[in-house]
Tab-separated table of C-alpha atoms in Angstrom:
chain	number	residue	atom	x	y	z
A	125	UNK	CA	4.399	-51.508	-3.847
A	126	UNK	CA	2.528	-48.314	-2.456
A	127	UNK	CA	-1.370	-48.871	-2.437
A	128	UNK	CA	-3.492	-46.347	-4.008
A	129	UNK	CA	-5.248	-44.268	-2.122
A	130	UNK	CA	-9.146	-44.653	-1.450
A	131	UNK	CA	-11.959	-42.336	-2.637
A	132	UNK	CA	-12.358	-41.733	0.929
A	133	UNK	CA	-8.954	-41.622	2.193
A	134	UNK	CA	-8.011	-38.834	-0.818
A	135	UNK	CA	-10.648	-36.997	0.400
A	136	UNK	CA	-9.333	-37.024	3.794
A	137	UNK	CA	-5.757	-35.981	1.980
A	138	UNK	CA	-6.716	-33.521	-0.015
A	139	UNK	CA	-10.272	-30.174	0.758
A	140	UNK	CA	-10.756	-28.029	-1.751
A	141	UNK	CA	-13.013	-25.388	-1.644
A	142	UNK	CA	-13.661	-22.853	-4.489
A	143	UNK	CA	-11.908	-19.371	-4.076
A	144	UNK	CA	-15.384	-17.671	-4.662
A	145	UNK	CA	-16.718	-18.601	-1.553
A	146	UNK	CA	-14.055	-16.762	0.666
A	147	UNK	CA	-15.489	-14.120	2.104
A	148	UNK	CA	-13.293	-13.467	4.971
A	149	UNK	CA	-10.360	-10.997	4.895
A	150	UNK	CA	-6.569	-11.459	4.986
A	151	UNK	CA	-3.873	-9.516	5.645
A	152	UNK	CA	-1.437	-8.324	3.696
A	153	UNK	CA	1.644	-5.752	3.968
A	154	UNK	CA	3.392	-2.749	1.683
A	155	UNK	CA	7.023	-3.723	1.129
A	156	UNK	CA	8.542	-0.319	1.242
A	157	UNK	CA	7.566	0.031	4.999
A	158	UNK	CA	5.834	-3.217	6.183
A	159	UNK	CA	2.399	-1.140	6.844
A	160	UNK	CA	-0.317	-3.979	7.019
A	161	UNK	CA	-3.683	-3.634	5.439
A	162	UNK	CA	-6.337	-6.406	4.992
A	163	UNK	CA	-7.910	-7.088	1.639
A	164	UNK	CA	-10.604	-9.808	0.419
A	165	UNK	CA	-9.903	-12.371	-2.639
A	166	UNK	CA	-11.720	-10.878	-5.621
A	167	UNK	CA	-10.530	-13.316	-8.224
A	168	UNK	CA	-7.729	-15.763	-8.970
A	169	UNK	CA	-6.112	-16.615	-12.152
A	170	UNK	CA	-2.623	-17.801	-13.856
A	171	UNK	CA	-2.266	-14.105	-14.876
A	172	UNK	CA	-3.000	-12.342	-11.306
A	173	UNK	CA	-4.908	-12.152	-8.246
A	174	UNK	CA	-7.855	-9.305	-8.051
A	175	UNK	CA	-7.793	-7.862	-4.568
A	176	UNK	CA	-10.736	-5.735	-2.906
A	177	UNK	CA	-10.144	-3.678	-0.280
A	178	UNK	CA	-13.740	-2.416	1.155
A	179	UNK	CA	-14.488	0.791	3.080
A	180	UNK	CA	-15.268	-1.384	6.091
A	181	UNK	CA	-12.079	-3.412	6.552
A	182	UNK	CA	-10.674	-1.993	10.258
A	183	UNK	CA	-7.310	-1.779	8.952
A	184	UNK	CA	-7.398	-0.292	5.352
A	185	UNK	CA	-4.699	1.261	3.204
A	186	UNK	CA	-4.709	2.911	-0.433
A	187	UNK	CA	-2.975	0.644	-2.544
A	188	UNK	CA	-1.045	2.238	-5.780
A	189	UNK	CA	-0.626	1.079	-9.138
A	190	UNK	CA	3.148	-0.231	-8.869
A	191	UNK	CA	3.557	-0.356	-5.200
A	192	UNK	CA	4.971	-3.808	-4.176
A	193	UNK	CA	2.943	-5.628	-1.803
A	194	UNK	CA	3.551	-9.200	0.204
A	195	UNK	CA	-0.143	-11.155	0.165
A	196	UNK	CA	1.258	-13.259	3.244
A	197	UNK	CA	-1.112	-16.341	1.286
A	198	UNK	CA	0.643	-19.094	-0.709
A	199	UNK	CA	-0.848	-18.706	-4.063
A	200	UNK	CA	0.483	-22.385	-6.227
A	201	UNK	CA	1.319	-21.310	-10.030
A	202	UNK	CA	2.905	-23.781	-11.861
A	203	UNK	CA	4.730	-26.069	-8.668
A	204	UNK	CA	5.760	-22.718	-7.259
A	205	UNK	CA	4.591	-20.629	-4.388
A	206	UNK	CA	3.747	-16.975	-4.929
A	207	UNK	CA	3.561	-14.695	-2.113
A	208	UNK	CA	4.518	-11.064	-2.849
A	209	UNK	CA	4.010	-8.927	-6.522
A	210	UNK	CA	2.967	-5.662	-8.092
A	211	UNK	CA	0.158	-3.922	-7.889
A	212	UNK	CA	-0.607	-3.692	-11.744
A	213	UNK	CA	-3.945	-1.559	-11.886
A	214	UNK	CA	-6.320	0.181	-9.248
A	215	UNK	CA	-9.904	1.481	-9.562
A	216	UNK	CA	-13.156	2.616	-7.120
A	217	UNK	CA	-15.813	0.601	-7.089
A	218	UNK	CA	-18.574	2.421	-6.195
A	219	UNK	CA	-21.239	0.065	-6.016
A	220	UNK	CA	-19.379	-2.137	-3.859
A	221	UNK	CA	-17.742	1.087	-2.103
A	222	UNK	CA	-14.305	-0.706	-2.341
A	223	UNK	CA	-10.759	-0.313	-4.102
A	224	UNK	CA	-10.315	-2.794	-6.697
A	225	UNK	CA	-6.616	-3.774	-7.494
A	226	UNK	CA	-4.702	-6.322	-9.752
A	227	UNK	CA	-1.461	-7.943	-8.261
A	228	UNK	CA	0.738	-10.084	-10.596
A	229	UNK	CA	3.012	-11.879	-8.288
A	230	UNK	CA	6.444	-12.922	-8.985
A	231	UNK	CA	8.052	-13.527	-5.754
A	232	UNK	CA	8.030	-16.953	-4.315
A	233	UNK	CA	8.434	-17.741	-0.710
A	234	UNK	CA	8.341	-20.872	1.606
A	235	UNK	CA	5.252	-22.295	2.865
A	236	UNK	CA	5.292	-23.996	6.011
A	237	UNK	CA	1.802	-25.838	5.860
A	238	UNK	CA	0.018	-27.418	3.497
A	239	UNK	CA	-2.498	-24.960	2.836
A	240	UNK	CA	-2.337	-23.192	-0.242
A	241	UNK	CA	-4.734	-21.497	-3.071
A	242	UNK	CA	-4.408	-22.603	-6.731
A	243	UNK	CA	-3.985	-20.127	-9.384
A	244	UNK	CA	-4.486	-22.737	-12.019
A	245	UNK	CA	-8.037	-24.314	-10.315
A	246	UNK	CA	-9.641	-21.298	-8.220
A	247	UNK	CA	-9.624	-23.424	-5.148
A	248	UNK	CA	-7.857	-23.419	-1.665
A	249	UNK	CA	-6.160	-26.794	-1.235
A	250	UNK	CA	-5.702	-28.462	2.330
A	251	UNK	CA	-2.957	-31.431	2.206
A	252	UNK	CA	-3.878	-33.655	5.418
A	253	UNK	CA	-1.304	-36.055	4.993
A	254	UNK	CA	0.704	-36.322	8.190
A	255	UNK	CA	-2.357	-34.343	10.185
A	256	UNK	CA	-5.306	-36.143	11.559
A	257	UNK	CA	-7.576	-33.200	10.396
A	258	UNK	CA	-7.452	-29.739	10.213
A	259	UNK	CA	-7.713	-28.744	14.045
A	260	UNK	CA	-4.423	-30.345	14.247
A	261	UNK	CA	-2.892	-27.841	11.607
A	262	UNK	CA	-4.361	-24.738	13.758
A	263	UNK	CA	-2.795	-26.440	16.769
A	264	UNK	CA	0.396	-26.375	14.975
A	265	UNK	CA	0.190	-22.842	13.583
A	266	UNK	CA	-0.962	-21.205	16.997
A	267	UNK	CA	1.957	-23.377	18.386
A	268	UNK	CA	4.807	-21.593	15.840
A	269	UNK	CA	2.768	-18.464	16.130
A	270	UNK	CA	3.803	-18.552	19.975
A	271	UNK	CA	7.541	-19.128	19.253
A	272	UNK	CA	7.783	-16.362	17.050
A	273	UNK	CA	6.161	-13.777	19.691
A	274	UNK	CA	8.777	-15.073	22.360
A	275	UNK	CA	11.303	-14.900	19.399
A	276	UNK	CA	10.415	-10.753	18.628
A	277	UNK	CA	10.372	-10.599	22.438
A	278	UNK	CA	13.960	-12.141	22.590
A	279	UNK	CA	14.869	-9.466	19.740
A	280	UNK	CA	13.207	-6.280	21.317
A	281	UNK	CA	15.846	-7.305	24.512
A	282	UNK	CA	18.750	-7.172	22.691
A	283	UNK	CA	17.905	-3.893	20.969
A	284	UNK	CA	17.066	-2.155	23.761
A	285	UNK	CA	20.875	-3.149	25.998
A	286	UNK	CA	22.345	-2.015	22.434
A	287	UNK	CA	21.056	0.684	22.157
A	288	UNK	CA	21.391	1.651	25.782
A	289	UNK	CA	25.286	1.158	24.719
A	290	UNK	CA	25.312	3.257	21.406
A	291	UNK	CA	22.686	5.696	20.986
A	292	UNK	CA	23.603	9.656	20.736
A	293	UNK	CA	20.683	10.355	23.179
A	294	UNK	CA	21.534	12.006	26.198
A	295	UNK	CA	20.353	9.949	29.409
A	296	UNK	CA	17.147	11.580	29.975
A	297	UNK	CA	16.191	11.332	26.135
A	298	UNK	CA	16.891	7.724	26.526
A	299	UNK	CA	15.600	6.613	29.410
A	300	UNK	CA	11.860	8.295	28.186
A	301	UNK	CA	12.312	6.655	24.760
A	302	UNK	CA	12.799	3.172	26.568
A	303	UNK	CA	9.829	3.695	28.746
A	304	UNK	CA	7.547	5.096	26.326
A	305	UNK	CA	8.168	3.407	23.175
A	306	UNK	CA	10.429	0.221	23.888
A	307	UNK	CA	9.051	-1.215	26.777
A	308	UNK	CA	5.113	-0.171	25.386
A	309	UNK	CA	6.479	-2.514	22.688
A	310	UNK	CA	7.902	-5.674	24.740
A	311	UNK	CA	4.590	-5.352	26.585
A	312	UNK	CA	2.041	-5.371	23.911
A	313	UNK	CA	4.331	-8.082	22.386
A	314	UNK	CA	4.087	-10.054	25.747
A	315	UNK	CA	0.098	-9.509	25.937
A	316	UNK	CA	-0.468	-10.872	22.590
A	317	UNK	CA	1.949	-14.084	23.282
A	318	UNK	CA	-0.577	-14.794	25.823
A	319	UNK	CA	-3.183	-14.225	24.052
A	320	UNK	CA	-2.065	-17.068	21.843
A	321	UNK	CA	-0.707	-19.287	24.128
A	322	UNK	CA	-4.668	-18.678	25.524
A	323	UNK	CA	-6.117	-19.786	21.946
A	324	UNK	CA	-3.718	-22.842	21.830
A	325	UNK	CA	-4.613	-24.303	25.132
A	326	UNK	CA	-8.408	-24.139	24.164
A	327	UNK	CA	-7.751	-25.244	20.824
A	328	UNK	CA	-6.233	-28.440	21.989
A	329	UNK	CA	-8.967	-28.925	24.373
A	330	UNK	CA	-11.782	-28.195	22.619
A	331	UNK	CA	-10.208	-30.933	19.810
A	332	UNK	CA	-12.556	-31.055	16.381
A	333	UNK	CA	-14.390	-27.871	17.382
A	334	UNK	CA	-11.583	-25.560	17.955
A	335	UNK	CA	-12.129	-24.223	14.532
A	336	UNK	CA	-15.802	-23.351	14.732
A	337	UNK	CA	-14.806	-21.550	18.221
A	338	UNK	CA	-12.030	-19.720	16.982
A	339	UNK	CA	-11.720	-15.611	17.322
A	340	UNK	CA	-10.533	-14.259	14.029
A	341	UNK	CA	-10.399	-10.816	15.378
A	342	UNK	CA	-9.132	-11.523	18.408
A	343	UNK	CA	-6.327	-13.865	16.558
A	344	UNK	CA	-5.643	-11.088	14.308
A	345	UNK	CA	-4.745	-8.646	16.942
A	346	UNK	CA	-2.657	-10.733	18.209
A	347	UNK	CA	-0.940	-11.380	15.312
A	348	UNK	CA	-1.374	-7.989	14.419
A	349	UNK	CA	2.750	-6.142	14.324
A	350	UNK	CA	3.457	-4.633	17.386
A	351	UNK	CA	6.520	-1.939	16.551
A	352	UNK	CA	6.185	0.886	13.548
A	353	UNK	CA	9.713	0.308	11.902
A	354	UNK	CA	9.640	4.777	11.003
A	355	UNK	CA	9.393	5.537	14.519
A	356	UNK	CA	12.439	3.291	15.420
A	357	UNK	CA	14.734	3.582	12.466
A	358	UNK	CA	14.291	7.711	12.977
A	359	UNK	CA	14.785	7.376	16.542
A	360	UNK	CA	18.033	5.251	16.530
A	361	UNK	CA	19.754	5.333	13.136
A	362	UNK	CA	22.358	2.879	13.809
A	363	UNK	CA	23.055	0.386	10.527
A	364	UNK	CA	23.192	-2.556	13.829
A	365	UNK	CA	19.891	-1.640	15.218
A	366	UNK	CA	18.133	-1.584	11.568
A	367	UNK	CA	19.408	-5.357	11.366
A	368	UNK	CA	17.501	-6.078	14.405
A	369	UNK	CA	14.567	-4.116	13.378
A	370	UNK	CA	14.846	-6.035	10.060
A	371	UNK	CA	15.175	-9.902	11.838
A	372	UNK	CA	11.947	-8.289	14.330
A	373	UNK	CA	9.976	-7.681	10.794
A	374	UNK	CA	10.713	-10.838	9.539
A	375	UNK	CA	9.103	-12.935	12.189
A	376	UNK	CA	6.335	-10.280	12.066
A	377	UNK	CA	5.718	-11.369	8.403
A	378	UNK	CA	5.606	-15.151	9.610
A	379	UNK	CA	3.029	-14.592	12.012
A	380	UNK	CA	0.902	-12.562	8.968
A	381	UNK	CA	1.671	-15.662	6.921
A	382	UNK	CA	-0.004	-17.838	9.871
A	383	UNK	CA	-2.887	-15.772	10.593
A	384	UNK	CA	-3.671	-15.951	6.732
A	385	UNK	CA	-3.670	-19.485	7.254
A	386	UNK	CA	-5.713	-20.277	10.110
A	387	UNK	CA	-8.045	-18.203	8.204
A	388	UNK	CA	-8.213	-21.032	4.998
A	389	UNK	CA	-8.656	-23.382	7.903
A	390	UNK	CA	-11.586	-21.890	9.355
A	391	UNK	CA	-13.500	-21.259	5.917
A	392	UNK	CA	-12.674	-24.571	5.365
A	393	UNK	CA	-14.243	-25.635	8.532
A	394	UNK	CA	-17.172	-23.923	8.069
């Protein structure tokens, strides 16, 4: 018969923390053209999440009333995980010198650690169970983050020998676009792998404390997308090379989805 748990070991199992108190921002991303902005939690409910996007935020976009957004943050409604929605109202907040937008979500996606906001409670919810505490989960997110750098780097190869094989640029044309926009690509791409394979060596070393020592900005540039899906999709045009720009974006939206998370982990640490 399973033994029920302790007062002290479902604390361990189970941090909440109340959504009002988050007053770091996220990032999120447009879904017509995967342009990232960051935003801060206004307010949480079963009926929406209230965004605010202040003047201040270094990378800040206009939302619009109907634009379809991804939030990159598992938000739990009813045993399901919301991720993406519409952006159902917009207004200026003058006082606070901020856009204030409404997002219903309706798009679920998978979550890949057990860190998650409730719609239902107002509070971010850390599952321990099967982590010894929560430097272990940034340990583990840094580590996936890593994989899915080498995994856009693997991509970004690929595209550039097929397009070397199919594009209607003359030689010249081509060779400057691989130099100057490919290969500026693979390299910023390389630099920020580094930069987290960096932040995961001196998060396992510096153990319970590698939350409290942990770069936000620095993590977010690194996280941050590397290619401008426009610029590529103009520049090629071949229905094969938009699938690999597609598979690139993809893992670009993971590493959004981790950065959101290691940022619940270090309000949580806090």
């Amino acid at each position: 018969m399973t033994q029920p748990l302790s007062a002290a070991q479902a604390q361990r199992r189970e941090k909440r923390l109340d959504v009002e108190s988050v007053v770091l921002p996220f990032m999120g991303s447009r879904a017509e053209d995967y342009q990232t902005f960051q935003f801060l939690l206004h307010d949480v409910s079963p009926s929406g999440v209230g965004l605010c996007l202040p003047r201040w935020l270094s990378s800040r976009e206009f939302l619009r009333q109907g634009q379809r957004v991804h939030l990159h943050l598992p938000f739990e409604l009813g045993g399901r995980m919301l991720q993406s929605g519409t952006i159902s109202w917009t207004r200026w907040d003058e006082e606070q010198d901020a856009q204030l937008a409404g997002a219903v979500l309706d798009t679920a996606a998978p979550t890949l650690y057990p860190v998650f906001v409730s719609m239902d409670t107002q509070q971010i919810s850390i599952d321990l169970a099967g982590f010894a505490g929560l430097e272990h989960i940034l340990a583990r997110v840094l580590k996936d983050s890593a994989m899915l750098k080498r995994g856009i780097l693997v991509y970004m190869k690929h595209l550039s020998a097929y397009f070397s094989r199919v594009c209607d640029l003359d030689r010249e044309e081509y060779l400057l676009f691989r130099e100057v926009v490919i290969k500026e690509v693979r390299q910023s791409v390389q630099s920020h792998l580094e930069i987290l394979s960096d932040m995961l060596a001196q998060a396992e070393q510096n153990g319970a404390q590698s939350l409290e020592r942990l770069d936000l900005e620095e993590l977010r540039r690194a996280m941050d997308p590397e290619l401008y899906i426009d610029m590529f999709s103009a520049a090629l045009g071949d229905e094969t090379v938009g699938l690999f720009l597609k598979a690139i974006k993809e893992l670009e939206r993971k590493l959004l989805s981790n950065y959101n998370t290691c940022v619940l982990l270090y309000i949580n640490a806090l």
